Coordinates of C-alpha atoms and ligand atoms in Angstrom, one line a residue:
M49 CA -19.4 -24.5 -0.2
F50 CA -19.7 -20.8 0.5
L51 CA -23.1 -20.4 -0.8
L52 CA -25.0 -18.8 1.9
F53 CA -25.0 -15.4 3.5
A54 CA -24.9 -16.0 7.3
L55 CA -25.5 -12.4 8.1
A56 CA -27.6 -10.9 10.9
A57 CA -29.7 -9.3 8.4
P58 CA -29.7 -5.5 8.5
A59 CA -32.2 -4.1 6.0
A60 CA -29.4 -2.5 4.0
A61 CA -29.3 -1.8 0.4
L62 CA -27.1 -3.5 -2.1
I63 CA -26.8 -1.7 -5.4
N64 CA -25.7 -3.6 -8.5
S65 CA -24.1 -2.2 -11.6
T66 CA -27.4 -1.4 -13.2
G67 CA -28.8 0.2 -10.1
S68 CA -31.2 -2.6 -8.9
V69 CA -31.6 -2.7 -5.2
L70 CA -31.1 -6.0 -3.4
T71 CA -31.1 -6.7 0.3
P72 CA -29.3 -9.5 2.2
E73 CA -31.6 -11.4 4.5
N74 CA -31.1 -14.8 6.2
G75 CA -29.1 -16.5 3.5
T76 CA -30.7 -14.8 0.6
I77 CA -30.6 -11.5 -1.1
S78 CA -34.2 -10.4 -1.4
I79 CA -36.5 -7.5 -1.3
N80 CA -40.2 -7.9 -1.6
G81 CA -42.6 -5.4 -3.1
G82 CA -42.9 -2.5 -5.5
E83 CA -45.8 -0.4 -6.5
A84 CA -47.7 -0.4 -9.8
A85 CA -47.4 3.4 -9.8
N86 CA -43.7 3.2 -9.6
P87 CA -42.3 0.4 -11.8
S88 CA -38.7 1.1 -10.9
A89 CA -39.6 0.1 -7.3
F90 CA -40.5 -3.5 -8.4
T91 CA -38.0 -5.9 -6.9
A92 CA -37.6 -9.7 -6.7
N93 CA -36.5 -12.3 -4.2
I94 CA -33.3 -13.9 -5.3
T95 CA -30.9 -16.3 -3.6
I96 CA -27.3 -16.1 -4.9
N97 CA -24.1 -17.9 -4.1
L98 CA -20.7 -16.5 -4.1
Q99 CA -20.1 -17.4 -7.8
Q100 CA -23.3 -15.6 -8.8
Y101 CA -22.3 -12.6 -6.7
W102 CA -19.1 -12.5 -8.7
D103 CA -21.0 -12.9 -12.0
L104 CA -23.5 -10.2 -11.1
F105 CA -21.0 -7.5 -10.1
V106 CA -17.7 -8.4 -11.8
G107 CA -18.3 -10.8 -14.7
P108 CA -16.0 -13.3 -16.2
V109 CA -12.6 -13.7 -14.4
A110 CA -9.5 -15.1 -16.0
T111 CA -7.6 -18.0 -14.5
A112 CA -3.9 -19.0 -14.8
T113 CA -2.5 -22.1 -16.3
I114 CA -0.7 -22.8 -13.1
N115 CA -3.4 -23.2 -10.5
T116 CA -2.1 -25.4 -7.7
T117 CA 0.7 -24.5 -5.3
V118 CA 4.1 -24.8 -6.8
A119 CA 6.9 -26.3 -4.7
A120 CA 10.0 -24.2 -4.4
T121 CA 13.0 -25.2 -6.4
P122 CA 16.5 -23.9 -5.4
V123 CA 17.5 -20.8 -7.2
P124 CA 20.3 -21.7 -9.7
T125 CA 23.6 -20.3 -8.4
S126 CA 24.1 -18.7 -11.8
E127 CA 21.3 -16.3 -10.8
L128 CA 23.2 -15.2 -7.7
V129 CA 26.0 -13.5 -9.6
P130 CA 25.9 -9.7 -9.1
P131 CA 26.0 -7.4 -12.1
P132 CA 29.1 -5.5 -13.3
P133 CA 29.6 -2.2 -11.6
L134 CA 27.5 0.7 -12.8
Y135 CA 29.4 3.4 -10.8
Y136 CA 32.0 3.6 -8.1
S137 CA 29.8 2.1 -5.4
S138 CA 29.6 3.2 -1.8
F139 CA 28.7 -0.4 -1.2
P140 CA 31.8 -2.1 -2.5
T141 CA 31.0 -5.8 -2.5
G142 CA 30.7 -8.7 -4.9
A143 CA 32.0 -8.1 -8.4
Q144 CA 32.1 -4.3 -7.8
N145 CA 35.4 -2.5 -7.8
P146 CA 36.2 -1.3 -4.3
T147 CA 37.5 2.0 -5.3
V148 CA 35.4 3.7 -2.7
L149 CA 36.2 2.8 0.9
K150 CA 33.5 2.0 3.4
N151 CA 32.3 5.1 5.2
E152 CA 33.0 4.2 8.9
S153 CA 30.5 6.7 10.3
W154 CA 27.6 4.8 8.6
K155 CA 25.7 1.8 9.9
F156 CA 22.4 0.1 10.0
P157 CA 22.2 -0.8 13.7
S158 CA 21.6 -4.3 14.9
G159 CA 17.9 -5.1 14.7
F160 CA 17.3 -2.9 11.7
F161 CA 14.5 -4.5 9.8
W162 CA 14.7 -4.5 6.1
G163 CA 13.2 -6.4 3.2
V164 CA 10.9 -6.2 0.2
A165 CA 7.1 -5.5 0.0
S166 CA 4.0 -6.4 -2.0
A167 CA 0.2 -6.2 -1.7
A168 CA -2.4 -8.9 -2.2
Y169 CA -4.4 -7.6 -5.1
Q170 CA -1.2 -6.5 -7.0
I171 CA 0.4 -9.9 -7.0
E172 CA -1.8 -12.8 -5.9
G173 CA -4.0 -13.4 -8.9
A174 CA -6.2 -16.5 -8.3
A175 CA -9.1 -14.0 -7.9
Q176 CA -11.8 -16.5 -7.4
A177 CA -9.8 -19.3 -5.9
E178 CA -10.8 -21.1 -2.8
G179 CA -13.7 -18.9 -1.9
R180 CA -12.3 -15.4 -2.3
G181 CA -15.0 -12.8 -2.6
P182 CA -14.8 -9.9 -4.9
S183 CA -13.3 -6.6 -3.7
V184 CA -13.9 -3.1 -5.1
W185 CA -10.8 -3.5 -7.1
D186 CA -12.2 -6.5 -9.0
V187 CA -15.2 -4.2 -9.9
F188 CA -12.9 -1.4 -10.8
T189 CA -10.6 -3.4 -13.1
H190 CA -13.6 -5.2 -14.8
R191 CA -16.4 -2.7 -14.9
S192 CA -15.1 0.8 -14.8
T193 CA -14.9 2.7 -18.0
S194 CA -12.1 4.9 -16.8
I195 CA -10.1 1.8 -16.1
T196 CA -6.8 0.5 -16.3
V197 CA -4.3 0.8 -19.1
N198 CA -4.8 -2.2 -21.5
N199 CA -7.8 -3.4 -19.4
D200 CA -5.3 -5.0 -17.1
T201 CA -6.7 -6.8 -14.1
G202 CA -5.4 -8.7 -11.0
D203 CA -7.3 -11.9 -12.0
V204 CA -4.0 -13.7 -12.6
G205 CA -1.3 -11.2 -12.1
C206 CA 2.0 -12.6 -10.8
N207 CA 0.1 -15.7 -9.7
E208 CA 1.7 -15.4 -6.3
Y209 CA -1.2 -17.3 -4.7
Y210 CA 0.4 -20.4 -6.2
M211 CA 4.0 -19.3 -6.5
Y212 CA 4.7 -18.0 -3.0
K213 CA 7.0 -20.8 -2.0
Q214 CA 9.3 -19.9 -4.9
D215 CA 9.0 -16.2 -4.1
I216 CA 10.1 -16.8 -0.6
A217 CA 12.9 -19.1 -1.6
R218 CA 14.2 -16.4 -4.0
I219 CA 14.3 -13.6 -1.5
A220 CA 15.8 -15.9 1.1
A221 CA 18.6 -16.9 -1.3
L222 CA 19.7 -13.3 -1.3
G223 CA 19.5 -13.0 2.5
V224 CA 16.4 -10.8 2.7
P225 CA 15.3 -11.0 6.3
Y226 CA 11.7 -9.6 6.1
Y227 CA 8.9 -9.9 3.6
S228 CA 6.0 -7.5 3.8
F229 CA 2.7 -8.5 2.2
S230 CA -1.0 -7.8 2.7
I231 CA -3.8 -10.2 3.4
S232 CA -6.8 -10.1 1.2
W233 CA -9.8 -9.3 3.4
S234 CA -12.3 -10.7 0.9
R235 CA -10.4 -14.1 1.0
V236 CA -10.8 -14.3 4.7
F237 CA -14.3 -12.9 4.7
P238 CA -15.8 -13.4 1.2
Y239 CA -18.5 -10.8 2.1
G240 CA -16.2 -8.7 4.4
K241 CA -18.1 -10.0 7.4
G242 CA -20.1 -13.0 8.4
P243 CA -18.8 -16.4 7.3
V244 CA -15.0 -17.0 7.6
N245 CA -13.2 -18.8 4.8
E246 CA -11.0 -21.5 6.3
L247 CA -9.3 -22.2 3.0
A248 CA -8.0 -18.6 2.9
L249 CA -6.7 -18.9 6.4
Q250 CA -4.9 -22.1 5.5
H251 CA -3.3 -20.4 2.5
Y252 CA -1.9 -17.6 4.7
D253 CA -0.9 -20.2 7.3
D254 CA 1.3 -21.8 4.8
L255 CA 2.6 -18.5 3.4
I256 CA 3.6 -17.5 6.9
E257 CA 5.1 -20.9 7.8
T258 CA 7.1 -20.9 4.6
C259 CA 8.5 -17.5 5.4
L260 CA 9.5 -18.8 8.8
Q261 CA 11.1 -22.0 7.4
Y262 CA 13.3 -19.9 5.3
G263 CA 14.2 -17.5 8.1
V264 CA 12.2 -14.7 6.5
K265 CA 10.1 -12.7 9.0
P266 CA 6.6 -11.9 7.9
V267 CA 5.4 -8.3 8.0
V268 CA 1.6 -8.1 7.5
T269 CA -0.7 -5.4 6.3
L270 CA -4.4 -6.0 7.0
F271 CA -5.8 -3.6 4.4
H272 CA -4.1 -2.6 1.2
W273 CA -7.1 -1.0 -0.6
D274 CA -9.0 -4.2 -1.6
L275 CA -12.2 -3.6 0.3
P276 CA -14.7 -6.5 0.2
L277 CA -17.3 -5.4 -2.4
F278 CA -20.2 -6.5 -0.2
L279 CA -19.3 -3.8 2.4
Q280 CA -19.2 -1.2 -0.3
N281 CA -22.5 -2.3 -1.6
E282 CA -24.1 -2.7 1.8
Y283 CA -23.3 0.6 3.5
G284 CA -20.7 2.5 1.4
G285 CA -17.6 0.9 2.9
W286 CA -15.3 3.4 4.5
L287 CA -17.9 6.1 4.1
S288 CA -19.9 4.6 6.9
E289 CA -18.9 4.2 10.6
E290 CA -20.3 0.7 10.3
I291 CA -17.0 -0.4 8.8
V292 CA -15.2 0.1 12.1
G293 CA -16.8 -3.0 13.6
D294 CA -16.3 -5.1 10.5
F295 CA -12.6 -4.1 10.2
V296 CA -12.0 -5.0 13.8
A297 CA -13.8 -8.3 13.5
Y298 CA -11.5 -9.1 10.5
A299 CA -8.4 -8.0 12.5
K300 CA -9.5 -10.2 15.3
V301 CA -9.5 -13.3 13.1
V302 CA -6.2 -12.5 11.6
F303 CA -4.5 -11.5 14.8
G304 CA -5.9 -14.6 16.5
R305 CA -4.7 -17.0 13.8
Y306 CA -1.2 -15.6 13.1
G307 CA -0.6 -13.9 16.5
N308 CA 3.0 -14.0 17.4
K309 CA 4.3 -15.2 14.1
V310 CA 4.3 -11.7 12.7
S311 CA 7.0 -9.3 13.7
H312 CA 5.3 -6.1 12.4
W313 CA 1.7 -5.4 11.7
F314 CA 0.3 -2.6 9.6
T315 CA -3.5 -2.0 9.8
M316 CA -3.9 0.2 6.8
N317 CA -1.8 1.1 3.7
E318 CA -1.8 4.8 2.8
P319 CA -5.2 6.0 3.9
I320 CA -4.4 9.4 2.3
V321 CA -4.4 7.6 -1.1
F322 CA -7.3 5.3 -0.8
C323 CA -9.5 7.9 0.9
D324 CA -8.6 10.6 -1.6
E325 CA -9.7 8.3 -4.4
Y326 CA -12.6 6.8 -2.6
P327 CA -14.7 5.0 -3.6
Y328 CA -13.3 3.3 -6.6
P329 CA -14.7 3.2 -9.3
K330 CA -15.8 6.8 -9.3
N331 CA -19.5 7.3 -9.9
Y332 CA -20.2 3.6 -9.8
F333 CA -21.6 3.1 -6.3
S334 CA -24.7 5.1 -6.5
A335 CA -25.7 4.6 -2.9
V336 CA -23.3 7.3 -1.8
T337 CA -24.9 10.5 -0.6
I338 CA -22.0 12.4 0.7
A339 CA -20.7 15.2 -1.6
E340 CA -17.9 13.7 -3.7
A341 CA -15.3 16.3 -2.6
D342 CA -16.0 15.5 1.1
Q343 CA -16.1 11.7 0.9
K344 CA -12.4 11.4 1.5
Y345 CA -12.8 13.0 5.0
F346 CA -15.5 10.6 6.0
C347 CA -13.3 7.7 4.8
G348 CA -10.4 9.1 6.8
H349 CA -12.5 9.5 9.9
H350 CA -13.5 5.9 9.9
V351 CA -10.0 4.7 9.0
L352 CA -8.7 6.4 12.2
L353 CA -11.4 4.8 14.4
A354 CA -10.9 1.4 12.8
H355 CA -7.1 1.6 13.0
A356 CA -7.3 2.7 16.7
E357 CA -9.7 -0.1 17.7
A358 CA -7.7 -2.7 15.8
Y359 CA -4.5 -1.5 17.6
R360 CA -6.2 -1.6 21.0
L361 CA -7.4 -5.1 20.2
G362 CA -4.0 -6.3 19.1
K363 CA -2.5 -5.0 22.4
S364 CA -5.3 -6.6 24.4
L365 CA -4.5 -9.9 22.7
G366 CA -0.8 -9.5 23.8
L367 CA 0.7 -9.6 20.3
N368 CA 4.4 -9.3 20.5
G369 CA 4.8 -7.7 17.0
T370 CA 4.6 -3.9 16.6
I371 CA 1.4 -2.4 15.3
A372 CA 1.2 0.8 13.2
F373 CA -0.4 2.1 10.0
K374 CA 1.5 3.1 6.8
N375 CA 1.3 6.8 6.2
N376 CA 2.6 8.2 2.9
G377 CA 3.9 11.3 1.2
G378 CA 7.1 13.2 0.5
Y379 CA 9.0 16.1 2.0
K380 CA 7.3 19.4 1.3
I381 CA 9.8 22.0 0.3
P382 CA 8.7 25.6 0.1
L383 CA 9.0 26.8 -3.5
T384 CA 10.0 30.3 -2.3
N385 CA 10.6 31.9 1.1
S386 CA 7.4 33.9 0.9
T387 CA 5.1 33.7 3.9
D388 CA 2.2 32.6 1.7
D389 CA 4.3 29.6 0.5
A390 CA 5.2 28.8 4.1
L391 CA 1.5 28.8 4.9
A392 CA 0.7 26.6 1.9
V393 CA 3.4 24.1 3.0
Q394 CA 1.9 23.9 6.5
R395 CA -1.5 23.4 5.0
A396 CA -0.1 20.6 2.8
W397 CA 1.3 18.8 5.8
D398 CA -2.0 19.2 7.6
F399 CA -4.1 17.9 4.7
N400 CA -1.7 15.0 4.0
E401 CA 0.6 13.3 6.6
G402 CA -0.9 15.3 9.5
W403 CA -4.4 14.1 8.7
F404 CA -3.5 10.7 10.1
A405 CA -0.3 11.4 12.0
N406 CA -1.5 14.1 14.3
P407 CA -4.4 12.1 15.7
V408 CA -2.3 8.9 16.2
Y409 CA 1.1 10.4 17.2
L410 CA 0.2 13.8 18.9
N411 CA -3.2 14.3 20.5
G412 CA -6.0 12.2 19.0
D413 CA -7.2 15.1 16.9
Y414 CA -6.8 16.6 13.4
P415 CA -4.2 19.2 12.7
K416 CA -5.4 22.8 12.7
Y417 CA -6.0 23.6 9.1
L418 CA -7.6 20.3 8.3
K419 CA -9.7 20.6 11.5
D420 CA -11.0 24.0 10.4
Y421 CA -12.5 22.3 7.4
V422 CA -13.6 18.9 8.6
S423 CA -15.4 20.3 11.6
T424 CA -17.7 22.0 9.2
L425 CA -18.7 18.5 8.0
G426 CA -19.5 17.4 11.5
L427 CA -16.3 15.2 11.6
E428 CA -15.2 15.8 15.1
F429 CA -13.9 13.2 17.5
T430 CA -15.4 13.0 21.0
A431 CA -13.1 13.1 24.0
D432 CA -13.3 9.3 24.3
Q433 CA -12.5 8.8 20.6
K434 CA -9.5 11.1 20.9
A435 CA -8.2 9.1 23.8
L436 CA -8.9 5.9 21.8
I437 CA -6.9 7.1 18.8
N438 CA -4.0 8.9 20.5
G439 CA -0.9 6.7 20.9
T440 CA -2.0 3.9 18.6
A441 CA 1.2 3.2 16.8
D442 CA 4.4 1.5 18.0
L443 CA 6.5 3.2 15.3
F444 CA 6.1 5.7 12.5
A445 CA 5.8 3.8 9.2
H446 CA 6.1 6.0 6.1
D447 CA 5.9 5.2 2.4
A448 CA 8.3 7.9 1.1
Y449 CA 9.1 7.6 -2.6
T450 CA 9.8 11.1 -3.5
S451 CA 9.6 14.8 -2.5
S452 CA 8.0 17.9 -4.1
F453 CA 7.9 21.7 -3.9
Y454 CA 4.8 23.3 -2.4
M455 CA 3.5 26.8 -2.8
A456 CA 0.4 28.9 -2.5
P457 CA -2.2 28.7 -5.2
D458 CA -2.3 31.4 -7.9
G459 CA -3.9 34.4 -6.2
G460 CA -2.8 33.3 -2.7
V461 CA -4.1 31.1 0.1
A462 CA -6.6 33.6 1.4
A463 CA -8.4 34.0 -1.9
C464 CA -8.5 30.3 -2.3
L465 CA -10.0 29.8 1.1
A466 CA -12.7 32.4 0.3
N467 CA -13.7 30.6 -2.9
S468 CA -15.0 27.0 -2.4
S469 CA -15.1 26.6 -6.2
N470 CA -11.3 27.0 -6.5
S471 CA -10.1 23.6 -7.7
L472 CA -7.5 23.6 -4.9
Y473 CA -10.1 24.2 -2.1
P474 CA -10.1 23.2 0.8
G475 CA -6.4 22.4 1.0
C476 CA -5.4 25.6 -0.8
F477 CA -1.9 24.6 -1.6
N478 CA -0.2 23.7 -4.8
T479 CA 2.7 21.5 -5.7
T480 CA 5.3 20.9 -8.4
N481 CA 8.3 18.8 -9.0
V482 CA 10.1 21.6 -10.9
N483 CA 12.6 23.8 -9.1
P484 CA 12.2 27.6 -9.3
D485 CA 15.3 27.5 -11.6
G486 CA 13.4 25.4 -14.1
W487 CA 15.1 22.1 -13.5
N488 CA 13.3 18.9 -12.3
I489 CA 13.8 18.1 -8.6
G490 CA 15.6 15.0 -9.8
P491 CA 15.4 12.6 -12.8
A492 CA 11.9 11.5 -13.7
A493 CA 10.7 7.9 -13.5
D494 CA 8.6 6.2 -16.0
I495 CA 6.1 8.2 -18.1
Y496 CA 3.3 6.3 -16.3
T497 CA 4.4 7.5 -12.9
P498 CA 4.6 11.3 -13.4
W499 CA 4.5 11.8 -9.6
L500 CA 7.8 10.1 -9.1
N501 CA 11.2 11.8 -9.4
Q502 CA 14.4 10.7 -7.9
A503 CA 14.6 13.2 -5.1
T504 CA 16.7 11.2 -2.6
D505 CA 18.7 14.3 -1.4
W506 CA 15.7 15.3 0.6
V507 CA 15.3 12.0 2.4
P508 CA 17.5 12.8 5.4
L509 CA 15.7 16.1 6.0
F510 CA 12.3 14.4 5.6
L511 CA 13.1 11.7 8.1
R512 CA 14.4 14.4 10.5
Y513 CA 11.1 16.3 10.0
I514 CA 9.0 13.2 10.8
Q515 CA 11.0 12.5 13.9
D516 CA 10.7 16.1 15.2
T517 CA 7.0 16.6 14.2
W518 CA 5.5 13.2 15.2
P519 CA 7.9 11.6 17.7
S520 CA 7.5 7.9 18.0
A521 CA 9.3 5.8 20.6
G522 CA 9.7 3.0 18.1
G523 CA 11.4 5.1 15.5
I524 CA 10.7 5.5 11.8
A525 CA 10.4 2.7 9.2
V526 CA 10.5 3.6 5.5
S527 CA 7.7 1.1 4.8
E528 CA 7.8 1.6 1.0
F529 CA 10.2 3.2 -1.4
G530 CA 11.0 2.3 -5.0
W531 CA 11.4 3.3 -8.6
A532 CA 9.6 2.8 -11.9
E533 CA 12.5 2.5 -14.4
P534 CA 11.7 4.7 -17.4
F535 CA 10.4 2.8 -20.4
E536 CA 11.1 -0.6 -18.8
H537 CA 7.9 -2.0 -20.3
L538 CA 9.3 -1.2 -23.8
K539 CA 12.4 -3.3 -23.4
T540 CA 12.2 -6.5 -25.4
T541 CA 14.9 -8.7 -24.0
K542 CA 15.3 -10.1 -20.6
V543 CA 18.9 -9.1 -20.2
D544 CA 18.0 -5.5 -21.0
I545 CA 15.2 -5.5 -18.5
L546 CA 17.3 -6.9 -15.7
Y547 CA 20.0 -4.2 -16.0
D548 CA 18.2 -1.3 -14.5
P549 CA 20.5 1.7 -13.9
G550 CA 17.9 4.2 -12.8
R551 CA 16.6 1.9 -10.1
M552 CA 20.2 1.0 -9.1
M553 CA 21.0 4.6 -8.6
Y554 CA 17.7 5.1 -6.7
Y555 CA 18.5 2.4 -4.3
K556 CA 22.1 3.4 -3.9
N557 CA 21.2 7.0 -3.2
Y558 CA 18.2 6.1 -1.0
M559 CA 20.2 3.8 1.2
E560 CA 22.9 6.4 1.5
A561 CA 20.3 8.9 2.5
I562 CA 19.0 6.6 5.3
L563 CA 22.5 6.0 6.4
I564 CA 23.2 9.7 6.6
A565 CA 19.9 10.2 8.6
I566 CA 20.9 7.5 11.0
S567 CA 24.4 8.9 11.4
E568 CA 22.9 12.3 12.2
G569 CA 20.7 10.9 15.0
V570 CA 17.4 10.1 13.3
N571 CA 16.0 6.8 14.6
V572 CA 15.3 5.0 11.4
V573 CA 14.6 1.4 12.3
G574 CA 13.8 -0.3 9.0
C575 CA 13.0 -0.1 5.3
L576 CA 11.0 -2.1 2.8
A577 CA 11.7 -1.9 -0.9
W578 CA 8.7 -1.7 -3.2
A579 CA 8.4 -4.1 -4.8
I580 CA 9.4 -7.8 -4.4
M581 CA 8.5 -8.1 -8.2
D582 CA 6.8 -6.3 -11.0
N583 CA 3.1 -6.3 -10.4
L584 CA -0.3 -4.6 -11.1
E585 CA 0.3 -0.9 -10.6
W586 CA -3.3 -0.3 -9.9
A587 CA -5.0 1.9 -12.5
D588 CA -1.8 2.0 -14.5
G589 CA -1.9 -1.8 -15.1
Y590 CA 1.3 -3.7 -15.7
L591 CA 3.0 -0.9 -17.6
P592 CA 5.0 0.9 -14.8
K593 CA 7.5 -1.6 -13.3
F594 CA 8.5 -1.2 -9.7
G595 CA 9.9 -4.7 -9.1
V596 CA 13.4 -5.6 -8.0
Q597 CA 12.5 -8.8 -9.9
Y598 CA 11.1 -9.2 -13.3
V599 CA 8.1 -11.4 -13.8
N600 CA 7.2 -13.1 -17.1
L601 CA 3.4 -12.8 -16.9
T602 CA 2.9 -15.8 -19.2
T603 CA 5.3 -18.3 -17.6
F604 CA 5.4 -16.6 -14.2
E605 CA 9.1 -17.0 -14.1
R606 CA 10.9 -14.5 -11.8
S607 CA 14.3 -13.0 -12.4
Y608 CA 16.5 -10.8 -10.2
K609 CA 17.2 -7.3 -11.5
A610 CA 20.6 -5.7 -11.0
S611 CA 19.0 -3.2 -8.5
F612 CA 18.1 -6.0 -6.2
F613 CA 21.9 -6.6 -5.7
T614 CA 22.5 -2.9 -5.2
Y615 CA 19.9 -3.0 -2.4
I616 CA 21.4 -6.1 -0.8
D617 CA 25.0 -4.6 -1.0
A618 CA 24.0 -1.7 1.2
F619 CA 23.3 -4.2 4.0
K620 CA 26.3 -6.4 3.3
V621 CA 28.6 -3.4 3.9
Y622 CA 26.7 -1.4 6.5
A623 CA 24.4 -3.7 8.5
E624 CA 25.7 -4.7 11.9
D625 CA 23.6 -7.9 11.6
P626 CA 25.1 -10.2 9.0
V627 CA 23.2 -10.8 5.7
V628 CA 22.6 -14.5 5.7
P629 CA 21.4 -16.1 2.5
V630 CA 19.3 -19.2 3.0
Y631 CA 19.8 -21.3 0.0
V632 CA 17.6 -24.4 -0.1
Ligands
LIG1 C1 2.4 2.9 -3.1 O1 1.7 4.2 -3.1 C2 1.3 1.8 -2.9 O2 1.2 1.5 -1.6 C3 1.6 0.6 -3.8 O3 0.5 -0.2 -3.8 C4 2.1 1.1 -5.2 O4 2.2 0.0 -6.0 C5 3.3 1.8 -5.0 O5 3.1 2.9 -4.2 C6 3.9 2.4 -6.3 O6 3.1 3.4 -6.8 O7 -1.0 9.8 -10.5 O8 -0.4 12.0 -9.8 O9 -2.5 11.0 -9.1 C7 2.6 5.3 -3.4 C8 1.9 6.6 -3.3 C9 0.0 7.7 -4.2 C10 1.9 7.3 -5.6 C11 -0.9 8.0 -5.4 C12 1.0 7.6 -6.8 C13 -0.9 8.9 -7.6 C14 -0.4 10.2 -8.0 N1 1.1 6.8 -4.5 N2 -0.1 8.6 -6.4 S1 -1.1 10.8 -9.4

């Protein structure tokens, strides 16, 4: 069915895991030639289909016992009973004891968009179903030696590809009005470009239609890290400017198909993260010639161009949903009041949020300290490119899980800048989650998420900082936030797993922090809890749990955790729009 490459054949190299070079041409992958004097140059003509492409680069892929779409069954009413109170809630609803009165100065204004979030590779499973092509993450989970805890993969995962009707029914039953998910690029284009896979589009048609039937508004991310492998093989993926055209062609198909059914579009998820780590798996894609430490900046450069062009395309198509990208990071608190720490903090903003936010929200160009460095790599935007990028977001979407202290490197910023072999070069800032007094910034999450502490006290200041630094007419959406409950993977009974006090506190405190920010004049317009359910936490496998629902990875049964009710209660008490459970 999807056997042939229908590519206008550039003579580009495809590198497989053993370093053989293949070239796609007119429906085949072939290179002719070689020299007797150079045996390693001998090559062969081969024609491969999609399955063989999988076999060559990924290897055997597991399948689930459930492998056709499951119809939704109504959620049993017994599952809709909230947990007993954990604390004197500021969200006094349901079974909870209303000893705390509603704070009348708090509200989520009408139109506030809130819901739960996921990403394709983390939940879908069905890795080879209906013509999906491999992504770099299939290679990473199957072939990398540094890989995932327990050799976990996304082959089967939560099996959401077949369970989505039930998933939507379950969030609708609690009155969740928005569901944020990502589309798998390599389902739509098995090779990232070229032939379009109609079966994949039909799948997402039904996912989106099911959301709408249940009154759940779809929020769609185009790229959540699962780059089609072919594009990595052919030209180095995000390291090449060639990706811009391919990303925009993908965006065009998705925008064209789902057009005005989507209320909020995100082009990219967390480019700071996927560019920083790019390309996964490290040292695997031997075609890359850019120095490893600098690859992230080339990736980021092309992300900005691809995002901007996709935004312009979406606007030219007249989409009525908002378009933005998801930035990420935490508030950066100076560890001390020294001038060097203040400088390090500014450098940290410039090398993190500012990397993508300054070009899009301020002036089309990199922030100063980052620009000083990337201009030495030849990464400068032309005047036309700056004009293209500037203003390409309808709101500021931020994945804001936690906050950290920032400080100058040992020996100071200047000494670091003068020494390119310093491990903190070129950013030349350092960070910690430990206060100067020796205490953690807040309680630690799971041992597999050492980056995550409950630091919600800093959220109002952070949101204020974003609004002041990168003003956006459409306001700020906290596009991901969430908590990995400590040691949850060690719990052995379902009732223990479902009662998650750390996550309950996180959501209570986080929602209060957003309410405080709003009451103080910060234009927060929405928030999306990560995650709709436990899922593949990338290289950490299935050990850290971020879900507000538990998933039994054998039966695929889903169950609400107590924290899901805490989250909903915030809106029952403080949202001007009623929370309307849709119970079918
Ligand atoms: C989000 O990233 C992702 O969008 C989502 O897919 C993911 O499941 C979710 O968070 C939970 O992690 O190990 O010290 O090198 C959040 C930002 C950036 C946090 C990378 C973890 C690795 C830090 N993530 N970071 S470290």
